[in-house]
Coordinates of C-alpha atoms in Angstrom, one line a residue:
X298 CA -29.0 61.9 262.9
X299 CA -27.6 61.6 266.3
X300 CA -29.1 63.5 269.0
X301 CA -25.7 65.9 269.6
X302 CA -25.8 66.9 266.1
X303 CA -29.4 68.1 266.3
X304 CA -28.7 69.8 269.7
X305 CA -26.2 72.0 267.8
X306 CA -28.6 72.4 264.8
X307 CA -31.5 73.4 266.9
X308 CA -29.5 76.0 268.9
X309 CA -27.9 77.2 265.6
X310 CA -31.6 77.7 264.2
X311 CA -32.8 79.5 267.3
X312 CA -29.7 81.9 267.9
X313 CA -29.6 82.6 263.8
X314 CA -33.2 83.4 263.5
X315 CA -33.0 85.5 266.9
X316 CA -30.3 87.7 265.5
X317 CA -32.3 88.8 262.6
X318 CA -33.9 91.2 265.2
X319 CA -31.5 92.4 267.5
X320 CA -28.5 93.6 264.8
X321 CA -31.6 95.7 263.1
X322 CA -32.8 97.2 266.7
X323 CA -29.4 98.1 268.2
X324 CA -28.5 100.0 265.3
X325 CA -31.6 101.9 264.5
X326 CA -31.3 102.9 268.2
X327 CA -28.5 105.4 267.3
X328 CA -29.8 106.7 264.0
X329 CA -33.1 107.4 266.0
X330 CA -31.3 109.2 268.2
X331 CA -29.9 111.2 265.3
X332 CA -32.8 112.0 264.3
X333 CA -34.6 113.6 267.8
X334 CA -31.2 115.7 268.0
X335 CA -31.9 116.8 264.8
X336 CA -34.9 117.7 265.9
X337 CA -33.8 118.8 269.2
X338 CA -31.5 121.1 267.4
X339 CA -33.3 122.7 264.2
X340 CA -36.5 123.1 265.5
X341 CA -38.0 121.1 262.0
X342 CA -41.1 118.8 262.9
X343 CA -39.9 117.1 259.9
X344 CA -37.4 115.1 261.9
X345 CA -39.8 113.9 265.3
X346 CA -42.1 112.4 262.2
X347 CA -39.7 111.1 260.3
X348 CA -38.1 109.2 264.6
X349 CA -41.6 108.5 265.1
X350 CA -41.5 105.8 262.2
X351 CA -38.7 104.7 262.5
X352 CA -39.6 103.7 266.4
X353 CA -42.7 101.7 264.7
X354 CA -40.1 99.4 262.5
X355 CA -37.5 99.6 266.3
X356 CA -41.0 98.0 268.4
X357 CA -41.9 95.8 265.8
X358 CA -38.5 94.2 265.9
X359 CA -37.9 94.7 269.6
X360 CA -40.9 92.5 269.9
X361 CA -40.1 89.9 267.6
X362 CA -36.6 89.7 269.3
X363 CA -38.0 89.1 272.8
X364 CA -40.2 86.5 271.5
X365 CA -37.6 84.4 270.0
X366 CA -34.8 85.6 272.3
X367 CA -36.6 83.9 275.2
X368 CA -36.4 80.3 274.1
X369 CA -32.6 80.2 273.9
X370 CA -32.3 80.9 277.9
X371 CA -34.9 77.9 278.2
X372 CA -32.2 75.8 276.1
X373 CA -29.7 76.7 277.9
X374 CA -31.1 73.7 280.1
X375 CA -32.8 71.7 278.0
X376 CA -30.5 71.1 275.2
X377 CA -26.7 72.3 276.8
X378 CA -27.6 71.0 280.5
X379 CA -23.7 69.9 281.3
X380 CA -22.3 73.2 280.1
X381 CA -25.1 75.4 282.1
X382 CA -24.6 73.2 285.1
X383 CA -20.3 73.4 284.9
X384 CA -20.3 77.3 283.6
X385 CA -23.6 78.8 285.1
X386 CA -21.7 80.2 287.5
X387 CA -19.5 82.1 285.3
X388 CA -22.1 83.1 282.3
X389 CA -25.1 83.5 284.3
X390 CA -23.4 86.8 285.8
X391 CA -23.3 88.1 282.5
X392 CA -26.7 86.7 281.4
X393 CA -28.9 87.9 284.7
X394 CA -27.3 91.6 284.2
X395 CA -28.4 91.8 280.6
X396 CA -32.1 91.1 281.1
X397 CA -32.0 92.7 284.7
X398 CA -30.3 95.9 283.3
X399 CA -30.3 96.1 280.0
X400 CA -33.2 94.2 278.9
X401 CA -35.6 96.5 281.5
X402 CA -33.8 99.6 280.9
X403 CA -34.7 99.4 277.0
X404 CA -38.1 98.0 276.9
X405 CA -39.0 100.8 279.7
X406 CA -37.8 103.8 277.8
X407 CA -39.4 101.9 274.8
X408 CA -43.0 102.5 276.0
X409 CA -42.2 106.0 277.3
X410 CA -40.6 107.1 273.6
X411 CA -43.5 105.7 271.9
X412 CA -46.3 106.8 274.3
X413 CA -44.9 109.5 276.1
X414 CA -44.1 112.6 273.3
X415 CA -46.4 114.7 274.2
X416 CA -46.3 114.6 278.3
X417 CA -42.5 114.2 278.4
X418 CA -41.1 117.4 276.2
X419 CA -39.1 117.5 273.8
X420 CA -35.5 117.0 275.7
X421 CA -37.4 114.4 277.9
X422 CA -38.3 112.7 275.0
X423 CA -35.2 113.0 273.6
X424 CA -33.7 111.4 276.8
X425 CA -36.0 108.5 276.4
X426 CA -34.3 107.8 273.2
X427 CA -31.1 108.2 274.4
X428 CA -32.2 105.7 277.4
X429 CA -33.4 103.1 274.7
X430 CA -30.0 103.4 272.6
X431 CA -28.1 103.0 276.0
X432 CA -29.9 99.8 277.2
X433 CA -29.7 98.0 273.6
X434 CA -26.6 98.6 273.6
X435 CA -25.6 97.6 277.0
X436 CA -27.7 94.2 276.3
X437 CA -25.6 93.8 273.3
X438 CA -22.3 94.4 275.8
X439 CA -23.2 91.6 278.3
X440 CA -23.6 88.9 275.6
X441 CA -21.3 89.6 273.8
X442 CA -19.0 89.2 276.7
X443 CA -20.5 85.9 277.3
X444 CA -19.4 84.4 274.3
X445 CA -16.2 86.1 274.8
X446 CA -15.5 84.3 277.5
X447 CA -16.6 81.3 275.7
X448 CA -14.1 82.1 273.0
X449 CA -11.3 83.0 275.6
X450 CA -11.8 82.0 279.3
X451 CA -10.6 84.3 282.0
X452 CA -11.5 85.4 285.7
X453 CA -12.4 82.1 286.6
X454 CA -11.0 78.7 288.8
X455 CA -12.1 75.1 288.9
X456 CA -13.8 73.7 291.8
X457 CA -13.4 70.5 293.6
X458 CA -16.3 69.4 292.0
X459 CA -15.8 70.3 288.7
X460 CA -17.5 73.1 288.2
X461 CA -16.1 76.8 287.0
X462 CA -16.3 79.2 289.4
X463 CA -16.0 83.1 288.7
X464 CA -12.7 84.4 290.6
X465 CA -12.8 87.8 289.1
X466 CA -16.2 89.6 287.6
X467 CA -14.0 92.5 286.3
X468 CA -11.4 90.3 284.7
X469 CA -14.4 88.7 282.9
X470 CA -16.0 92.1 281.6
X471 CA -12.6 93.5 280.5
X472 CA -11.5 90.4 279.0
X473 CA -9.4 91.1 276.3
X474 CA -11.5 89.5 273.6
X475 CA -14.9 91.6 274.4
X476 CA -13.3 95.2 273.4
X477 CA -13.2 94.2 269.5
X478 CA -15.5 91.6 269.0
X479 CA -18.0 94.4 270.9
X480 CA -17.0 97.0 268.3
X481 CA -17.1 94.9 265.6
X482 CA -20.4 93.6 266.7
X483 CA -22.4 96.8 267.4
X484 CA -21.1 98.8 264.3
X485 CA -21.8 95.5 262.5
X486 CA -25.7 96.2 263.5
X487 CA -25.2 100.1 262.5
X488 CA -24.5 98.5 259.0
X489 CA -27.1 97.0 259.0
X490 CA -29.9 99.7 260.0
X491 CA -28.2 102.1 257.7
X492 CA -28.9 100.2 254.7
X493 CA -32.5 99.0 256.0
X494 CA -32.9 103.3 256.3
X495 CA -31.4 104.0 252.9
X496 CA -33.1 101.2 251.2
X497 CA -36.9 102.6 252.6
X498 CA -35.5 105.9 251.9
X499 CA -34.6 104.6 248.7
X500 CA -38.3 102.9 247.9
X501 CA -40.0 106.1 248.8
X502 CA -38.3 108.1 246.2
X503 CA -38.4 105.5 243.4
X504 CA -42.0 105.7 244.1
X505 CA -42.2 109.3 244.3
X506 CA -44.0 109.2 247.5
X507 CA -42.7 110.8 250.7
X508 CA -40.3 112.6 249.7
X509 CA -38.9 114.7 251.8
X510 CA -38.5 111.6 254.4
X511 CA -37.4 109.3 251.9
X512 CA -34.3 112.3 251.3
X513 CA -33.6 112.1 254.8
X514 CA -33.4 108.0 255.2
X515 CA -31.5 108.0 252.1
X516 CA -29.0 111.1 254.0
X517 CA -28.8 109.6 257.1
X518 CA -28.4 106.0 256.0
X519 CA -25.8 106.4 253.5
X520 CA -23.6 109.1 255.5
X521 CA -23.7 106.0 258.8
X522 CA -23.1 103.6 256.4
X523 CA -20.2 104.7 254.4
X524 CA -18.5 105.1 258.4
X525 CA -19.5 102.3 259.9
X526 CA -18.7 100.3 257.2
X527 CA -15.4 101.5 256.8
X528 CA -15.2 101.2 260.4
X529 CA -16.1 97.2 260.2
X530 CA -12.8 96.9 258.1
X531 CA -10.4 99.3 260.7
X532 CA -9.8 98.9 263.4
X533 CA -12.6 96.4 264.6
X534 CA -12.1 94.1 261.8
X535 CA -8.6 94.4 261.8
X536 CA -8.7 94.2 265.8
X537 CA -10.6 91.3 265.7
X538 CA -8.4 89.5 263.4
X539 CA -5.5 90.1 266.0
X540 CA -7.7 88.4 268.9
X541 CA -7.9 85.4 266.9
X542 CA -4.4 85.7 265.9
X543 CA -3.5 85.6 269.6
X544 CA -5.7 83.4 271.2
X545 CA -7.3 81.1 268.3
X546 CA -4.2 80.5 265.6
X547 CA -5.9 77.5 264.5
X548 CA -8.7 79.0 263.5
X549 CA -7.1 81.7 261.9
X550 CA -5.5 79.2 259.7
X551 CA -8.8 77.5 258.8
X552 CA -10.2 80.8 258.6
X553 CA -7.9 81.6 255.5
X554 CA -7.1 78.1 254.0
X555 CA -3.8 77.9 255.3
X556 CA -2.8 74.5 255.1
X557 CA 0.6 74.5 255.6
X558 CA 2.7 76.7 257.4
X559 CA 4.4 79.2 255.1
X560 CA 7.1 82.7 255.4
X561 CA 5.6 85.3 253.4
X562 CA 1.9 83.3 253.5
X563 CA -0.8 84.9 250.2
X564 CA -4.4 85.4 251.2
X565 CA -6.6 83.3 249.6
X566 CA -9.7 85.9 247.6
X567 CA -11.0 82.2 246.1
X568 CA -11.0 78.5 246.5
X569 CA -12.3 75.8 247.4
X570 CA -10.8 73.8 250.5
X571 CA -10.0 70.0 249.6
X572 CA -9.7 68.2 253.0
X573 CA -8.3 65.2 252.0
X574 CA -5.2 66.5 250.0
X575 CA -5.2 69.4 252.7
X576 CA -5.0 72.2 249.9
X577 CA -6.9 74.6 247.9
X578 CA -8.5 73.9 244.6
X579 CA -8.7 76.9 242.0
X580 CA -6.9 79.6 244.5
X581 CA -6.7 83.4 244.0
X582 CA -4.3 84.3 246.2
X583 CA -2.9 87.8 246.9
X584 CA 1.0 86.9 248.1
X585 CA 2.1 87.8 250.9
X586 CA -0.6 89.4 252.2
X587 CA -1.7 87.6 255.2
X588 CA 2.1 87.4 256.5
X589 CA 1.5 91.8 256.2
X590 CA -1.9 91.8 257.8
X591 CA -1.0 89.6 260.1
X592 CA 2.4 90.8 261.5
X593 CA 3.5 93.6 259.4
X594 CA 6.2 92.0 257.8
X595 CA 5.9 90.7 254.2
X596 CA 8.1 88.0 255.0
X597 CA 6.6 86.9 258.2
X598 CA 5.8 83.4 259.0
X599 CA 2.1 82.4 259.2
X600 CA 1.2 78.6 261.4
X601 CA -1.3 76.7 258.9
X602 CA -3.1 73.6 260.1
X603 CA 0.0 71.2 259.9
X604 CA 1.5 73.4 263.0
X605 CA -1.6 72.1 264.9
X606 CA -2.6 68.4 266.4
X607 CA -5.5 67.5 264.3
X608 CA -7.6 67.1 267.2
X609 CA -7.6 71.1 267.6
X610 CA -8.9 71.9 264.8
X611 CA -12.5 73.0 263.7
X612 CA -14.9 70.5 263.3
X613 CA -15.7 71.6 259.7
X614 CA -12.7 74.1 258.0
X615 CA -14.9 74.4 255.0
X616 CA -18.4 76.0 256.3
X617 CA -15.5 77.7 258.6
X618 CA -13.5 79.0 255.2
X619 CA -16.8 79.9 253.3
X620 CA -18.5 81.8 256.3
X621 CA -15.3 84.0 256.8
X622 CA -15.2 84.7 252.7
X623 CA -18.7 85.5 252.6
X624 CA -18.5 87.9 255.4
X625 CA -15.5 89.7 254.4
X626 CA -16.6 89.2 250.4
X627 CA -20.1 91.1 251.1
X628 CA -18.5 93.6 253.7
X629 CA -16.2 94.7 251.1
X630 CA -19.1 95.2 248.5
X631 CA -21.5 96.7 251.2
X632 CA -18.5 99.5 252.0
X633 CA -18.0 100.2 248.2
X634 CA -21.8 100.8 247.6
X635 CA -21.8 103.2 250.5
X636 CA -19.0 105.0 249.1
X637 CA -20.2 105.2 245.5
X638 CA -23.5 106.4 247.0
X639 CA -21.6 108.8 249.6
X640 CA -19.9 110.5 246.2
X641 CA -23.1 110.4 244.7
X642 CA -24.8 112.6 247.5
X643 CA -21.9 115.1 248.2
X644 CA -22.3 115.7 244.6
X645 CA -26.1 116.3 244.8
X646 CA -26.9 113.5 242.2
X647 CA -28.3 110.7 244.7
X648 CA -31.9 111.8 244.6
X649 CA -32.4 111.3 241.3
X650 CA -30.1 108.6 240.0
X651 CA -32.6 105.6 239.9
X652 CA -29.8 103.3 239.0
X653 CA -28.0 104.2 242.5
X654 CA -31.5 104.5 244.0
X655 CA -32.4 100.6 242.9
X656 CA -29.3 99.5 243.7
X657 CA -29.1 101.0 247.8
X658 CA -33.2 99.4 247.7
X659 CA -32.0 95.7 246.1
X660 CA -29.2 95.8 248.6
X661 CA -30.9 95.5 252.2
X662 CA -30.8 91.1 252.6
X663 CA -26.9 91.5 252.1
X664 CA -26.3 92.9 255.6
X665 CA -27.9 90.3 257.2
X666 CA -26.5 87.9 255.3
X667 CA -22.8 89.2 256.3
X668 CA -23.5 89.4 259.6
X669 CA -24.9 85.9 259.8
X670 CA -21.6 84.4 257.5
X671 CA -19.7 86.2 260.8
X672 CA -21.4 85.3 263.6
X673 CA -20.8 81.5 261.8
X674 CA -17.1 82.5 261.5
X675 CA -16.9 83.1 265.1
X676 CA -19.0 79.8 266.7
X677 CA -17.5 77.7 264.0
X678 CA -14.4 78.7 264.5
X679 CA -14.3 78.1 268.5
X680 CA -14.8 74.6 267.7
X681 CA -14.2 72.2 268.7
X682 CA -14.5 73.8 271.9
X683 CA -17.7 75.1 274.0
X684 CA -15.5 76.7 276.0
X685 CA -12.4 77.2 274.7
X686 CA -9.4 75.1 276.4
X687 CA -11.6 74.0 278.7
X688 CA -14.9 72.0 277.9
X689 CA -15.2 70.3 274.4
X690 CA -18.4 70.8 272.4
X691 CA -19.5 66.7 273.1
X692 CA -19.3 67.6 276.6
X693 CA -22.1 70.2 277.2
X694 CA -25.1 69.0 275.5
X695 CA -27.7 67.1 276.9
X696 CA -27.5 63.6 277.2
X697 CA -30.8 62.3 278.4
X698 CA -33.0 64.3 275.6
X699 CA -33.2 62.2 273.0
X700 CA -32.7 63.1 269.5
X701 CA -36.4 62.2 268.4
X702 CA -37.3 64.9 271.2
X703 CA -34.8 67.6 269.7
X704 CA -36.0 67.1 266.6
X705 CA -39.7 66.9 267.3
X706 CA -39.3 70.6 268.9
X707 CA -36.9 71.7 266.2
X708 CA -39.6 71.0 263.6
X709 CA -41.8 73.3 265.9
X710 CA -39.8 76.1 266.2
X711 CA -39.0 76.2 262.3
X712 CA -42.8 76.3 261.9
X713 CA -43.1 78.6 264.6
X714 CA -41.0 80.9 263.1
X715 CA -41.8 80.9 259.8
X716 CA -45.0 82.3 260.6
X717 CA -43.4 84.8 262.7
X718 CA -41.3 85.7 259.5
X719 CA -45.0 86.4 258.1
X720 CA -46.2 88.4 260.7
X721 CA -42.9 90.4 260.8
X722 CA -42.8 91.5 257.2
X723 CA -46.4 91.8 257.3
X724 CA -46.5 94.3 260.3
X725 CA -43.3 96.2 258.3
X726 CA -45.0 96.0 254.9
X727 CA -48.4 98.0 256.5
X728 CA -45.8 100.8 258.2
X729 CA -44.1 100.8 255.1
X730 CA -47.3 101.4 253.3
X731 CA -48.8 104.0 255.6
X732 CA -45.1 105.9 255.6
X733 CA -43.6 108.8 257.8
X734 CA -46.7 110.5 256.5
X735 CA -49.4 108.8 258.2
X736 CA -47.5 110.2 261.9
X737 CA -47.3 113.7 261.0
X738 CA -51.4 113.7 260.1
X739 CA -51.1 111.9 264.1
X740 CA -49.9 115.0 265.0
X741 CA -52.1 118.0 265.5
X742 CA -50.8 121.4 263.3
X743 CA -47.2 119.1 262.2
X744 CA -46.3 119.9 258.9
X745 CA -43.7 117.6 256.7
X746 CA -40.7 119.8 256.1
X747 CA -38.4 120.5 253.3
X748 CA -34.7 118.9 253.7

């Protein structure tokens, strides 16, 4: 294997892994916040106990995503040297601010929320939750527009030497890709903590243990799952959709299978893409759909590949095609079990159905797994460009590491991390275990409350 290919692999590792971490802390970040203005507001012990766990799982993550968050800014250099030396200028803006302002912000409130309770007050400590919430989610705002400038370029010039310079810093914060992939992004990672919440909330009562708490992680869960789930499909999915529309039509057409450009174009549910006869085998289609979606007109016409020089498209349309499927497939199942469990729990019968109960429990990889299949979607899709327009993919790596090197470290990291995987569920497994429980008997004269 050439030594370009397992630059791309190795990042691709690093970046997947990494994101296992930050998509669960960003969005338990605002149900912990929930929960200390619950507390804020009723008065009930019952909900500081049941934030106080929760900030366990938050650190335990947090920690595991600084640890393997920190080698991608190393490989910035030592795997993508020409792309960091021709667009530091531009992305290191966006990168410094994230660590500088984001990154401190939310590892400093972090240790006050954790340690602090007691000397800070209630609405102190409820501010120091508020602070942690505000700085993931900042960090989660400057990368993201990083890649968005990756996926559309603006605010920027070339200079005499080759290099991109950055014309306009506000042009590059409010480009027009960042406002929907953000949304998308963030309430992508409130999906995610929702079903992680429901699906301990879930355990807990299947086990009869804890469960008062595990009422409230089921409530909480389920009510910010069934919105932000919905939420993933419209607008932000739907926004998101019209970025690519505008900016990336090519991929948009790889994205769905389009192969040929067509008036009135279906949406493909099914099928498998077939490259060299540039079609889809075994399709279940949906006609006329995307020509709707797309433009609003049943009748609209829809570019597929054939509209574009081969050249432009992405380096593989089929992990491009499945990635997109699996992401919309899952999100589409993850919104209906949150509404079948919403319906469940207006009508008082969530509690106690086990089937409903097993299912919201059995259901916490699939989050990750959907957000993974779209983050895929959206790198995939970019290609072949490292920066779109402007820098092809061949052109960034490094060219004096040699593949032997890349994979000699890549073989480290993936034994690196899978004991880190270990020492992650491990670590979750023992707060699991000890439940919401063991931090109300870490509070002197606390009582668990009834919900």
């Amino acid at each position: 294997m050439d030594a370009f290919t397992l630059h791309r692999l190795h990042f691709a590792f690093t970046v997947t892994f990494h994101y296992l971490f930050p998509q669960l802390t960003m969005g338990l970040a605002l149900l912990i916040v929930i929960l200390k203005t619950m507390a804020l507001r009723t008065g009930n012990e019952h909900y500081n106990q049941a934030a106080r766990f929760w900030a366990k799982i938050f650190a335990i993550s947090f920690a595991m995503g600084v640890v393997t968050g920190i080698p991608m800014e190393f490989q910035f250099g030592t795997n993508w040297s020409r792309f960091s030396k021709a667009a530091g200028g531009v992305i290191g803006q966006t990168l410094a601010m994230e660590g500088v302002f984001s990154f401190f912000l939310e590892s400093s409130f972090l240790g006050a929320f954790i340690f602090g309770e007691k000397r800070l007050g209630p609405k102190a400590h409820w501010v120091a939750a508020f602070l942690v919430f505000l700085g993931s989610w900042m960090s989660g705002f400057f990368i993201i527009a990083t890649d968005a400038w990756m996926q559309n370029p603006v605010g920027y010039r070339m200079g005499a030497d080759g290099q991109i310079q950055l014309a306009s810093f506000l042009a590059l914060i409010a480009n027009p890709w960042v406002f929907w992939q953000y949304l998308h992004n963030m309430i992508g990672s409130v999906v995610t903590a929702s079903f992680v919440m429901s699906s301990v909330g879930a355990f807990y009562l299947l086990n009869r243990e804890y469960r008062e708490f595990g009422r409230t992680f089921v409530r909480l869960g389920v009510i910010a799952g069934v919105i932000a789930s919905s939420l993933m499909l419209s607008p932000t999915g739907d926004g998101q959709g019209k970025n690519i529309l505008a900016h990336q039509p090519v991929t948009l057409a790889a994205m769905e299978g389009l192969f040929h450009t067509q008036q009135g174009a279906p949406i493909a549910i099914l099928g498998q893409p077939d490259m060299e006869k540039r079609r889809l085998d075994n399709p279940l289609i949906v006609p006329r759909a995307l020509s709707f979606l797309t433009y609003q007109k049943w009748a609209a016409e829809v570019k597929g590949l054939d509209a574009f020089p081969r050249d432009t498209w992405p380096d593989n349309v089929p992990l491009l095609y499945y990635a997109y499927h699996i992401m919309v497939g899952l999100g589409t199942i993850l919104m209906a079990v949150m509404i079948v469990a919403a319906v469940a729990l207006w009508r008082g019968k969530l509690y106690d159905s086990r089937p409903l109960l097993w299912l919201l429990m059995l259901m916490l990889p699939f989050p990750y797994i959907a957000t993974t299949a779209g983050w895929i979607t959206a790198e995939v899709g970019r290609q072949p460009w490292l920066i779109y327009g402007i820098m092809r993919t061949p052109a960034g790596f490094s060219p004096y590491v040699s593949s032997a090197n890349t994979l000699f470290s890549l073989i480290g990291f993936m034994g690196m991390y899978a004991v880190l995987s270990i020492l992650f569920l491990f670590l979750v497994y023992r707060e699991i275990e000890a439940g919401p429980a063991h931090e109300a008997a870490t509070q002197p004269g606390s009582q668990p409350a009834a919900v």
